[in-house]
Amino acid sequence: MSSPSLPKDQNAQVIERDGVITLKRIPVPQPSPTQVLVKIHFSGVCHTDLHATDGDWPLPRKTPVVGGHEGAGTVVAKGSLVDDSSLKIGDAVGIKWLNSSCLDCSFCVRGDESLCPRAELSGYTVDGTFQEYAVADAKHVARLLDGDKTDFAALAPVLCAGLTVYKGLKESGVRAGEQVVIVGAGGGLGSIAIQYARAMGLHVIAVDGGAEKGESCKKLGAASYVDFMTSKSVVEDVRTASGRERLGPHAVLLLAPSEGPFRQATEYVRAHGTVVLIAMPAGAKLTMPVFDTVVRMVTVKGSYVGSREDTAEAVEFFRRGLIHAPYKVVGMSELQGVFDAMKANKVVGRYVLDTSK
Ligand SMILES: NC(=O)c1ccc[n+]([C@@H]2O[C@H](COP(=O)([O-])OP(=O)(O)OC[C@H]3O[C@@H](n4cnc5c(N)ncnc54)[C@H](O)[C@@H]3O)[C@@H](O)[C@H]2O)c1
Ligand SMILES: [Zn+2]
Ligand SMILES: [Zn+2]
């Protein structure tokens, strides 16, 4: 089922080989029986898209592949097995990093779809959302639901950045009133993490570099800001920000694609606290002293995007008006410039691509 007015080809940003992404004309894809075709209005640019383009992760990528995995848009066609009780033409939906998963394995059945050994990843193992029309499994697209009122550009970053940090905060086990350090707080994941943390009643200590990011973090609700570029010791400054007794924060969300902050976090986290690894700097390793980790009872854990239920919850925070993270809209043709700014740590918040430009 599809609307008759669909074009045959379209613009897309295609990763052609490591380090090279190019704006091209390619065919509009057809949905398989279990997929929907989504007209992508806006797609956020995540640092993961830069890792995918550079090919710097130990995970095989399809080549060529259309990048992007924060696509917000409207269903324009459906496979024969997608009935109206599931999704209708015109529904507002989001395509996420998890393009599909088997829904049958032990992980999928428990709602840990991101751990599915048969998961397909948008903009990585299958074509993503840096195109005007993209396909995804009907069971996996995020339901955005508000129809005409949907703010697609503002919602795009919720689909990866928002979901990932919301899940990371849940995984950290912090409770309302406790302290969380957000490392990389001025970037895409970090800015929205401050908003989720505030909405969850947490006290936020932000870490990033430069005055502009500091101002943005404070405006979003961080109680204090540690500038890693000027600080003599990030470990000491975070401890000081955690209060008079300098016990350290209850949890840390590591969102900066750089190795140094991982070690620092294990040093400043409070005893019995939790360090959540989310950023994936190329080739990074984490070593920590066994003695300290034992006697301070520190937990270190990874957190990887989130399930369909986590997605629905993250979207619901947005729908309730609790999430206002900064974003700038530019045309999809300007992606390379966004990547260059991201590499230089110059992006405050998120860039969102308008796929029609
Ligand atoms: N685990 C997951 O499921 C998941 C999901 C999405 C993204 N990611 C990863 O998270 C990372 C961040 O993504 P993003 O889109 O927010 O990137 P971003 O480039 O928008 O933000 C990164 C921020 O880190 C800051 N930074 C750099 N070095 C720092 C340091 N030493 N100390 C403090 N801050 C520092 C930068 O200034 C920037 O503001 C990437 O590695 C990405 O691949 C992981
Ligand atoms: Zn992402
Ligand atoms: Zn599975």
Tab-separated table of C-alpha atoms and ligand atoms in Angstrom:
chain	number	residue	atom	x	y	z
A	1	MET	CA	0.000	0.000	0.000
A	2	SER	CA	1.458	3.353	-0.916
A	3	SER	CA	0.389	6.821	-1.924
A	4	PRO	CA	0.500	7.252	-5.730
A	5	SER	CA	2.509	10.477	-5.586
A	6	LEU	CA	5.808	8.961	-4.404
A	7	PRO	CA	8.849	9.949	-6.468
A	8	LYS	CA	11.141	7.304	-8.008
A	9	ASP	CA	14.390	8.811	-6.754
A	10	GLN	CA	15.573	11.160	-4.045
A	11	ASN	CA	18.539	12.862	-2.317
A	12	ALA	CA	20.622	10.912	0.217
A	13	GLN	CA	23.932	11.236	2.070
A	14	VAL	CA	25.784	8.008	1.262
A	15	ILE	CA	28.926	6.684	2.994
A	16	GLU	CA	30.876	5.458	-0.041
A	17	ARG	CA	34.079	4.401	1.735
A	18	ASP	CA	35.760	5.170	5.081
A	19	GLY	CA	35.883	8.940	5.588
A	20	VAL	CA	33.745	9.827	2.549
A	21	ILE	CA	30.040	10.760	2.673
A	22	THR	CA	28.460	12.188	-0.482
A	23	LEU	CA	25.100	13.739	-1.424
A	24	LYS	CA	23.674	11.596	-4.249
A	25	ARG	CA	20.488	10.751	-6.122
A	26	ILE	CA	19.383	7.205	-5.279
A	27	PRO	CA	16.124	5.255	-5.728
A	28	VAL	CA	13.333	5.595	-3.131
A	29	PRO	CA	13.295	2.232	-1.279
A	30	GLN	CA	10.269	-0.099	-1.227
A	31	PRO	CA	9.041	-1.452	2.113
A	32	SER	CA	9.203	-5.242	2.639
A	33	PRO	CA	5.986	-6.900	3.947
A	34	THR	CA	6.879	-6.049	7.586
A	35	GLN	CA	8.306	-2.555	6.961
A	36	VAL	CA	6.962	0.960	6.584
A	37	LEU	CA	8.266	3.634	4.220
A	38	VAL	CA	8.704	6.905	6.101
A	39	LYS	CA	8.968	10.387	4.582
A	40	ILE	CA	11.826	11.714	6.723
A	41	HIS	CA	11.241	15.389	7.508
A	42	PHE	CA	14.225	15.883	9.829
A	43	SER	CA	17.168	13.735	10.874
A	44	GLY	CA	19.514	14.583	13.751
A	45	VAL	CA	23.278	14.214	13.347
A	46	CYS	CA	24.736	11.972	16.062
A	47	HIS	CA	28.452	11.516	16.735
A	48	THR	CA	27.798	7.839	15.906
A	49	ASP	CA	27.216	8.935	12.283
A	50	LEU	CA	30.744	10.337	12.330
A	51	HIS	CA	32.143	7.054	13.773
A	52	ALA	CA	30.185	5.214	11.020
A	53	THR	CA	31.579	7.484	8.301
A	54	ASP	CA	35.141	7.251	9.598
A	55	GLY	CA	34.788	3.477	10.049
A	56	ASP	CA	36.581	3.649	13.410
A	57	TRP	CA	34.559	1.014	15.324
A	58	PRO	CA	35.304	-2.750	15.450
A	59	LEU	CA	31.879	-3.501	13.932
A	60	PRO	CA	31.455	-4.254	10.208
A	61	ARG	CA	29.493	-1.600	8.294
A	62	LYS	CA	27.616	-2.048	5.011
A	63	THR	CA	29.217	-0.064	2.191
A	64	PRO	CA	27.846	1.918	0.520
A	65	VAL	CA	25.262	2.835	3.152
A	66	VAL	CA	22.946	5.802	3.669
A	67	GLY	CA	23.894	7.341	7.048
A	68	GLY	CA	21.618	8.615	9.831
A	69	HIS	CA	19.507	7.156	12.653
A	70	GLU	CA	17.495	10.000	14.228
A	71	GLY	CA	14.811	10.337	11.571
A	72	ALA	CA	11.419	11.867	12.358
A	73	GLY	CA	8.710	11.726	9.721
A	74	THR	CA	5.423	10.383	8.414
A	75	VAL	CA	4.390	6.921	7.212
A	76	VAL	CA	3.754	7.118	3.446
A	77	ALA	CA	3.623	3.403	2.505
A	78	LYS	CA	3.311	0.060	4.286
A	79	GLY	CA	4.210	-3.548	3.648
A	80	SER	CA	1.354	-6.025	3.137
A	81	LEU	CA	1.630	-7.404	6.718
A	82	VAL	CA	1.395	-4.015	8.480
A	83	ASP	CA	-2.258	-3.554	9.346
A	84	ASP	CA	-4.027	-0.342	10.323
A	85	SER	CA	-4.246	-1.293	13.988
A	86	SER	CA	-0.442	-1.131	14.038
A	87	LEU	CA	0.286	1.918	11.861
A	88	LYS	CA	-1.678	4.031	9.403
A	89	ILE	CA	-0.570	6.104	6.432
A	90	GLY	CA	0.069	9.593	7.823
A	91	ASP	CA	1.143	8.454	11.319
A	92	ALA	CA	4.078	10.392	12.808
A	93	VAL	CA	6.958	8.010	13.522
A	94	GLY	CA	10.683	7.927	14.210
A	95	ILE	CA	13.381	5.683	12.763
A	96	LYS	CA	16.040	4.878	15.387
A	97	TRP	CA	19.445	3.129	15.474
A	98	LEU	CA	17.594	-0.193	15.969
A	99	ASN	CA	16.013	-0.512	12.529
A	100	SER	CA	14.802	-4.024	13.353
A	101	SER	CA	15.475	-6.987	15.626
A	102	CYS	CA	14.224	-10.578	15.569
A	103	LEU	CA	11.739	-10.103	18.474
A	104	ASP	CA	12.111	-13.854	19.201
A	105	CYS	CA	15.505	-14.297	20.880
A	106	SER	CA	16.015	-14.323	24.625
A	107	PHE	CA	17.094	-10.653	24.624
A	108	CYS	CA	14.199	-9.435	22.461
A	109	VAL	CA	11.668	-11.331	24.559
A	110	ARG	CA	12.976	-9.603	27.699
A	111	GLY	CA	12.793	-6.160	26.085
A	112	ASP	CA	16.556	-5.921	25.551
A	113	GLU	CA	16.197	-5.558	21.784
A	114	SER	CA	19.469	-3.645	21.430
A	115	LEU	CA	21.318	-6.854	22.469
A	116	CYS	CA	19.628	-8.958	19.740
A	117	PRO	CA	22.281	-10.830	17.727
A	118	ARG	CA	20.168	-10.278	14.602
A	119	ALA	CA	19.554	-6.543	15.118
A	120	GLU	CA	19.907	-4.285	12.058
A	121	LEU	CA	21.266	-0.794	12.643
A	122	SER	CA	20.063	2.277	10.725
A	123	GLY	CA	22.856	4.109	8.937
A	124	TYR	CA	25.254	1.258	9.640
A	125	THR	CA	24.165	-2.270	8.640
A	126	VAL	CA	21.125	-0.988	6.673
A	127	ASP	CA	20.347	2.352	4.997
A	128	GLY	CA	19.460	5.081	7.479
A	129	THR	CA	17.674	8.424	7.660
A	130	PHE	CA	19.922	10.856	5.760
A	131	GLN	CA	17.513	10.495	2.836
A	132	GLU	CA	14.067	11.812	1.983
A	133	TYR	CA	12.397	8.390	2.309
A	134	ALA	CA	13.622	5.532	4.517
A	135	VAL	CA	12.344	2.080	5.506
A	136	ALA	CA	12.270	0.412	8.935
A	137	ASP	CA	10.520	-2.508	10.618
A	138	ALA	CA	6.981	-1.448	11.539
A	139	LYS	CA	7.383	-2.977	15.002
A	140	HIS	CA	10.485	-0.890	15.690
A	141	VAL	CA	9.556	2.626	14.571
A	142	ALA	CA	8.897	5.039	17.435
A	143	ARG	CA	5.302	6.178	17.701
A	144	LEU	CA	5.290	9.997	17.838
A	145	LEU	CA	1.499	10.151	17.731
A	146	ASP	CA	0.616	13.843	17.895
A	147	GLY	CA	-0.115	13.959	14.152
A	148	ASP	CA	-0.237	17.506	12.776
A	149	LYS	CA	1.064	18.985	16.019
A	150	THR	CA	4.249	16.906	15.947
A	151	ASP	CA	7.389	19.043	16.131
A	152	PHE	CA	9.504	16.740	13.953
A	153	ALA	CA	12.720	18.797	14.139
A	154	ALA	CA	12.719	18.961	17.959
A	155	LEU	CA	11.761	15.287	18.246
A	156	ALA	CA	14.520	13.960	15.963
A	157	PRO	CA	17.261	14.178	18.671
A	158	VAL	CA	15.015	12.337	21.151
A	159	LEU	CA	15.186	9.241	18.902
A	160	CYS	CA	18.837	8.495	19.677
A	161	ALA	CA	20.333	11.144	21.984
A	162	GLY	CA	17.249	11.362	24.222
A	163	LEU	CA	16.554	7.642	24.302
A	164	THR	CA	20.196	6.758	25.019
A	165	VAL	CA	20.697	9.167	27.913
A	166	TYR	CA	17.295	8.428	29.423
A	167	LYS	CA	18.171	4.716	29.398
A	168	GLY	CA	21.654	5.512	30.771
A	169	LEU	CA	20.155	7.464	33.673
A	170	LYS	CA	17.836	4.549	34.461
A	171	GLU	CA	20.740	2.097	34.251
A	172	SER	CA	22.757	4.259	36.671
A	173	GLY	CA	20.206	3.592	39.411
A	174	VAL	CA	20.304	7.222	40.646
A	175	ARG	CA	17.265	8.491	42.479
A	176	ALA	CA	15.642	11.903	42.690
A	177	GLY	CA	17.754	14.272	44.761
A	178	GLU	CA	21.042	12.498	44.001
A	179	GLN	CA	23.924	13.866	41.937
A	180	VAL	CA	24.879	12.877	38.401
A	181	VAL	CA	27.917	14.064	36.456
A	182	ILE	CA	27.314	14.445	32.735
A	183	VAL	CA	30.597	14.362	30.817
A	184	GLY	CA	30.292	15.907	27.354
A	185	ALA	CA	27.324	17.897	28.659
A	186	GLY	CA	27.442	20.583	25.964
A	187	GLY	CA	27.143	18.120	23.046
A	188	GLY	CA	24.156	16.358	21.510
A	189	LEU	CA	23.667	13.590	24.066
A	190	GLY	CA	24.880	15.801	26.922
A	191	SER	CA	22.490	18.722	26.378
A	192	ILE	CA	19.442	16.493	26.290
A	193	ALA	CA	20.831	14.446	29.226
A	194	ILE	CA	20.760	17.579	31.394
A	195	GLN	CA	17.075	17.973	30.561
A	196	TYR	CA	16.164	14.342	31.313
A	197	ALA	CA	18.210	14.416	34.527
A	198	ARG	CA	16.446	17.594	35.674
A	199	ALA	CA	13.050	16.153	34.792
A	200	MET	CA	13.971	13.099	36.918
A	201	GLY	CA	14.770	15.332	39.899
A	202	LEU	CA	18.561	14.974	39.799
A	203	HIS	CA	21.311	17.438	40.698
A	204	VAL	CA	23.514	17.868	37.585
A	205	ILE	CA	27.253	18.550	37.483
A	206	ALA	CA	28.219	19.254	33.847
A	207	VAL	CA	31.690	18.657	32.349
A	208	ASP	CA	32.684	19.929	28.886
A	209	GLY	CA	35.048	22.484	27.354
A	210	GLY	CA	34.732	26.226	26.680
A	211	ALA	CA	32.603	29.116	27.914
A	212	GLU	CA	29.828	28.754	25.326
A	213	LYS	CA	29.143	25.144	26.346
A	214	GLY	CA	29.292	26.201	30.010
A	215	GLU	CA	26.627	28.848	29.487
A	216	SER	CA	24.427	26.418	27.592
A	217	CYS	CA	24.750	23.745	30.333
A	218	LYS	CA	23.817	26.253	33.062
A	219	LYS	CA	20.856	27.498	31.026
A	220	LEU	CA	19.612	23.910	30.638
A	221	GLY	CA	19.708	23.429	34.407
A	222	ALA	CA	23.167	22.195	35.443
A	223	ALA	CA	24.001	23.258	39.019
A	224	SER	CA	27.711	23.567	38.198
A	225	TYR	CA	30.096	23.358	35.257
A	226	VAL	CA	33.650	21.996	35.148
A	227	ASP	CA	35.615	23.148	32.081
A	228	PHE	CA	38.013	20.316	31.153
A	229	MET	CA	40.011	22.715	28.971
A	230	THR	CA	40.931	25.074	31.810
A	231	SER	CA	40.601	22.856	34.912
A	232	LYS	CA	43.882	21.891	36.638
A	233	SER	CA	42.235	18.674	37.849
A	234	VAL	CA	38.803	17.569	36.638
A	235	VAL	CA	38.768	14.937	39.418
A	236	GLU	CA	39.298	17.534	42.159
A	237	ASP	CA	36.847	20.021	40.609
A	238	VAL	CA	34.060	17.437	40.324
A	239	ARG	CA	34.632	16.351	43.949
A	240	THR	CA	34.404	19.995	45.044
A	241	ALA	CA	31.190	20.466	43.041
A	242	SER	CA	29.678	17.451	44.835
A	243	GLY	CA	29.474	19.334	48.144
A	244	ARG	CA	31.330	20.313	51.311
A	245	GLU	CA	32.350	16.762	52.219
A	246	ARG	CA	33.662	16.129	48.659
A	247	LEU	CA	32.291	12.577	48.608
A	248	GLY	CA	31.785	12.621	44.841
A	249	PRO	CA	28.645	12.217	42.702
A	250	HIS	CA	26.357	9.178	42.889
A	251	ALA	CA	26.573	8.478	39.156
A	252	VAL	CA	28.449	9.487	36.024
A	253	LEU	CA	27.231	9.408	32.420
A	254	LEU	CA	30.224	9.286	30.059
A	255	LEU	CA	29.153	10.931	26.790
A	256	ALA	CA	32.456	12.428	25.549
A	257	PRO	CA	34.171	10.519	22.735
A	258	SER	CA	37.568	10.773	24.427
A	259	GLU	CA	39.437	8.238	26.593
A	260	GLY	CA	40.677	10.457	29.451
A	261	PRO	CA	37.275	11.097	31.089
A	262	PHE	CA	36.652	7.354	31.572
A	263	ARG	CA	39.549	6.976	33.999
A	264	GLN	CA	38.777	10.273	35.748
A	265	ALA	CA	35.184	9.148	36.370
A	266	THR	CA	36.245	6.000	38.225
A	267	GLU	CA	38.346	8.247	40.488
A	268	TYR	CA	35.762	10.904	41.377
A	269	VAL	CA	32.590	8.783	41.545
A	270	ARG	CA	31.216	8.406	45.063
A	271	ALA	CA	31.761	5.122	46.951
A	272	HIS	CA	28.971	2.714	45.964
A	273	GLY	CA	28.388	4.911	42.903
A	274	THR	CA	27.915	3.907	39.264
A	275	VAL	CA	29.853	4.922	36.160
A	276	VAL	CA	27.844	4.455	32.951
A	277	LEU	CA	29.836	4.100	29.709
A	278	ILE	CA	27.932	5.449	26.703
A	279	ALA	CA	30.415	7.220	24.408
A	280	MET	CA	32.570	4.899	22.288
A	281	PRO	CA	35.862	6.658	21.462
A	282	ALA	CA	37.747	4.703	18.799
A	283	GLY	CA	40.110	2.107	20.286
A	284	ALA	CA	39.590	3.317	23.884
A	285	LYS	CA	40.442	1.077	26.847
A	286	LEU	CA	39.505	1.513	30.481
A	287	THR	CA	41.856	0.417	33.257
A	288	MET	CA	41.154	0.991	36.941
A	289	PRO	CA	42.793	-0.096	40.176
A	290	VAL	CA	41.173	-3.293	41.485
A	291	PHE	CA	41.804	-2.371	45.146
A	292	ASP	CA	39.973	0.987	44.932
A	293	THR	CA	37.130	-0.483	42.903
A	294	VAL	CA	36.583	-3.185	45.543
A	295	VAL	CA	36.876	-1.161	48.733
A	296	ARG	CA	34.848	1.737	47.273
A	297	MET	CA	32.290	-0.716	45.782
A	298	VAL	CA	32.218	1.088	42.430
A	299	THR	CA	29.998	-0.198	39.610
A	300	VAL	CA	31.071	0.317	35.983
A	301	LYS	CA	28.585	-0.607	33.261
A	302	GLY	CA	27.858	-0.032	29.576
A	303	SER	CA	24.545	1.287	28.275
A	304	TYR	CA	23.508	0.936	24.634
A	305	VAL	CA	20.553	2.891	23.184
A	306	GLY	CA	17.291	1.460	24.608
A	307	SER	CA	14.266	-0.741	24.005
A	308	ARG	CA	10.967	0.105	22.347
A	309	GLU	CA	9.502	0.691	25.782
A	310	ASP	CA	12.376	3.014	26.759
A	311	THR	CA	11.713	4.860	23.480
A	312	ALA	CA	8.030	5.334	24.287
A	313	GLU	CA	8.949	6.652	27.759
A	314	ALA	CA	11.602	9.023	26.372
A	315	VAL	CA	9.118	10.380	23.811
A	316	GLU	CA	6.518	10.795	26.573
A	317	PHE	CA	8.878	13.079	28.561
A	318	PHE	CA	9.093	15.226	25.408
A	319	ARG	CA	5.338	15.152	24.818
A	320	ARG	CA	4.784	16.386	28.379
A	321	GLY	CA	6.931	19.446	27.632
A	322	LEU	CA	9.837	18.461	29.907
A	323	ILE	CA	12.586	18.330	27.264
A	324	HIS	CA	13.917	21.498	25.594
A	325	ALA	CA	17.401	20.774	24.281
A	326	PRO	CA	19.129	23.174	21.864
A	327	TYR	CA	19.230	22.234	18.169
A	328	LYS	CA	19.967	23.995	14.887
A	329	VAL	CA	18.334	23.077	11.580
A	330	VAL	CA	20.467	23.043	8.411
A	331	GLY	CA	19.967	21.497	4.959
A	332	MET	CA	20.986	17.860	4.448
A	333	SER	CA	23.552	19.079	1.880
A	334	GLU	CA	25.474	20.742	4.748
A	335	LEU	CA	26.282	17.484	6.573
A	336	GLN	CA	30.052	17.628	5.970
A	337	GLY	CA	30.219	21.041	7.673
A	338	VAL	CA	28.352	19.600	10.689
A	339	PHE	CA	30.856	16.714	10.892
A	340	ASP	CA	33.782	19.182	10.729
A	341	ALA	CA	32.317	21.244	13.607
A	342	MET	CA	31.657	18.061	15.596
A	343	LYS	CA	35.255	16.888	15.162
A	344	ALA	CA	36.440	20.239	16.519
A	345	ASN	CA	34.095	19.915	19.583
A	346	LYS	CA	32.304	23.065	18.380
A	347	VAL	CA	28.714	21.786	18.284
A	348	VAL	CA	26.524	23.050	21.139
A	349	GLY	CA	23.521	20.702	21.325
A	350	ARG	CA	22.407	18.961	18.119
A	351	TYR	CA	22.382	19.708	14.409
A	352	VAL	CA	19.221	18.505	12.694
A	353	LEU	CA	19.112	18.056	8.905
A	354	ASP	CA	16.152	19.167	6.797
A	355	THR	CA	16.115	16.362	4.203
A	356	SER	CA	14.338	18.589	1.630
A	357	LYS	CA	17.294	21.008	1.380
B	1	LIG	N1	25.884	3.927	23.837
B	1	LIG	C1	24.990	4.347	22.945
B	1	LIG	O1	23.947	3.749	22.769
B	1	LIG	C2	25.249	5.596	22.176
B	1	LIG	C3	24.190	6.236	21.527
B	1	LIG	C4	24.443	7.430	20.861
B	1	LIG	C5	25.724	7.965	20.824
B	1	LIG	N2	26.735	7.293	21.444
B	1	LIG	C6	28.110	7.837	21.459
B	1	LIG	O2	28.150	8.902	22.386
B	1	LIG	C7	29.213	9.799	22.026
B	1	LIG	C8	28.705	11.236	22.044
B	1	LIG	O3	27.786	11.477	20.995
B	1	LIG	P1	27.223	12.970	20.741
B	1	LIG	O4	26.389	12.873	19.509
B	1	LIG	O5	26.665	13.543	21.978
B	1	LIG	O6	28.609	13.757	20.391
B	1	LIG	P2	28.891	15.338	20.406
B	1	LIG	O7	30.095	15.513	19.546
B	1	LIG	O8	27.647	16.101	20.085
B	1	LIG	O9	29.244	15.657	21.931
B	1	LIG	C9	30.416	15.240	22.563
B	1	LIG	C10	30.804	16.293	23.591
B	1	LIG	O10	31.920	15.827	24.330
B	1	LIG	C11	32.750	16.946	24.624
B	1	LIG	N3	34.089	16.492	25.003
B	1	LIG	C12	35.121	16.099	24.216
B	1	LIG	N4	36.190	15.760	24.975
B	1	LIG	C13	35.819	15.942	26.269
B	1	LIG	C14	36.488	15.761	27.526
B	1	LIG	N5	37.751	15.332	27.587
B	1	LIG	N6	35.792	16.042	28.665
B	1	LIG	C15	34.517	16.496	28.601
B	1	LIG	N7	33.843	16.692	27.433
B	1	LIG	C16	34.492	16.412	26.290
B	1	LIG	C17	32.693	17.770	23.337
B	1	LIG	O11	33.088	19.117	23.555
B	1	LIG	C18	31.216	17.630	22.965
B	1	LIG	O12	30.452	18.689	23.516
B	1	LIG	C19	29.742	9.275	20.690
B	1	LIG	O13	30.875	8.443	20.929
B	1	LIG	C20	28.598	8.442	20.172
B	1	LIG	O14	28.964	7.460	19.238
B	1	LIG	C21	26.522	6.139	22.120
B	2	ZN	ZN	23.033	8.117	17.790
B	3	ZN	ZN	16.313	-10.817	18.939
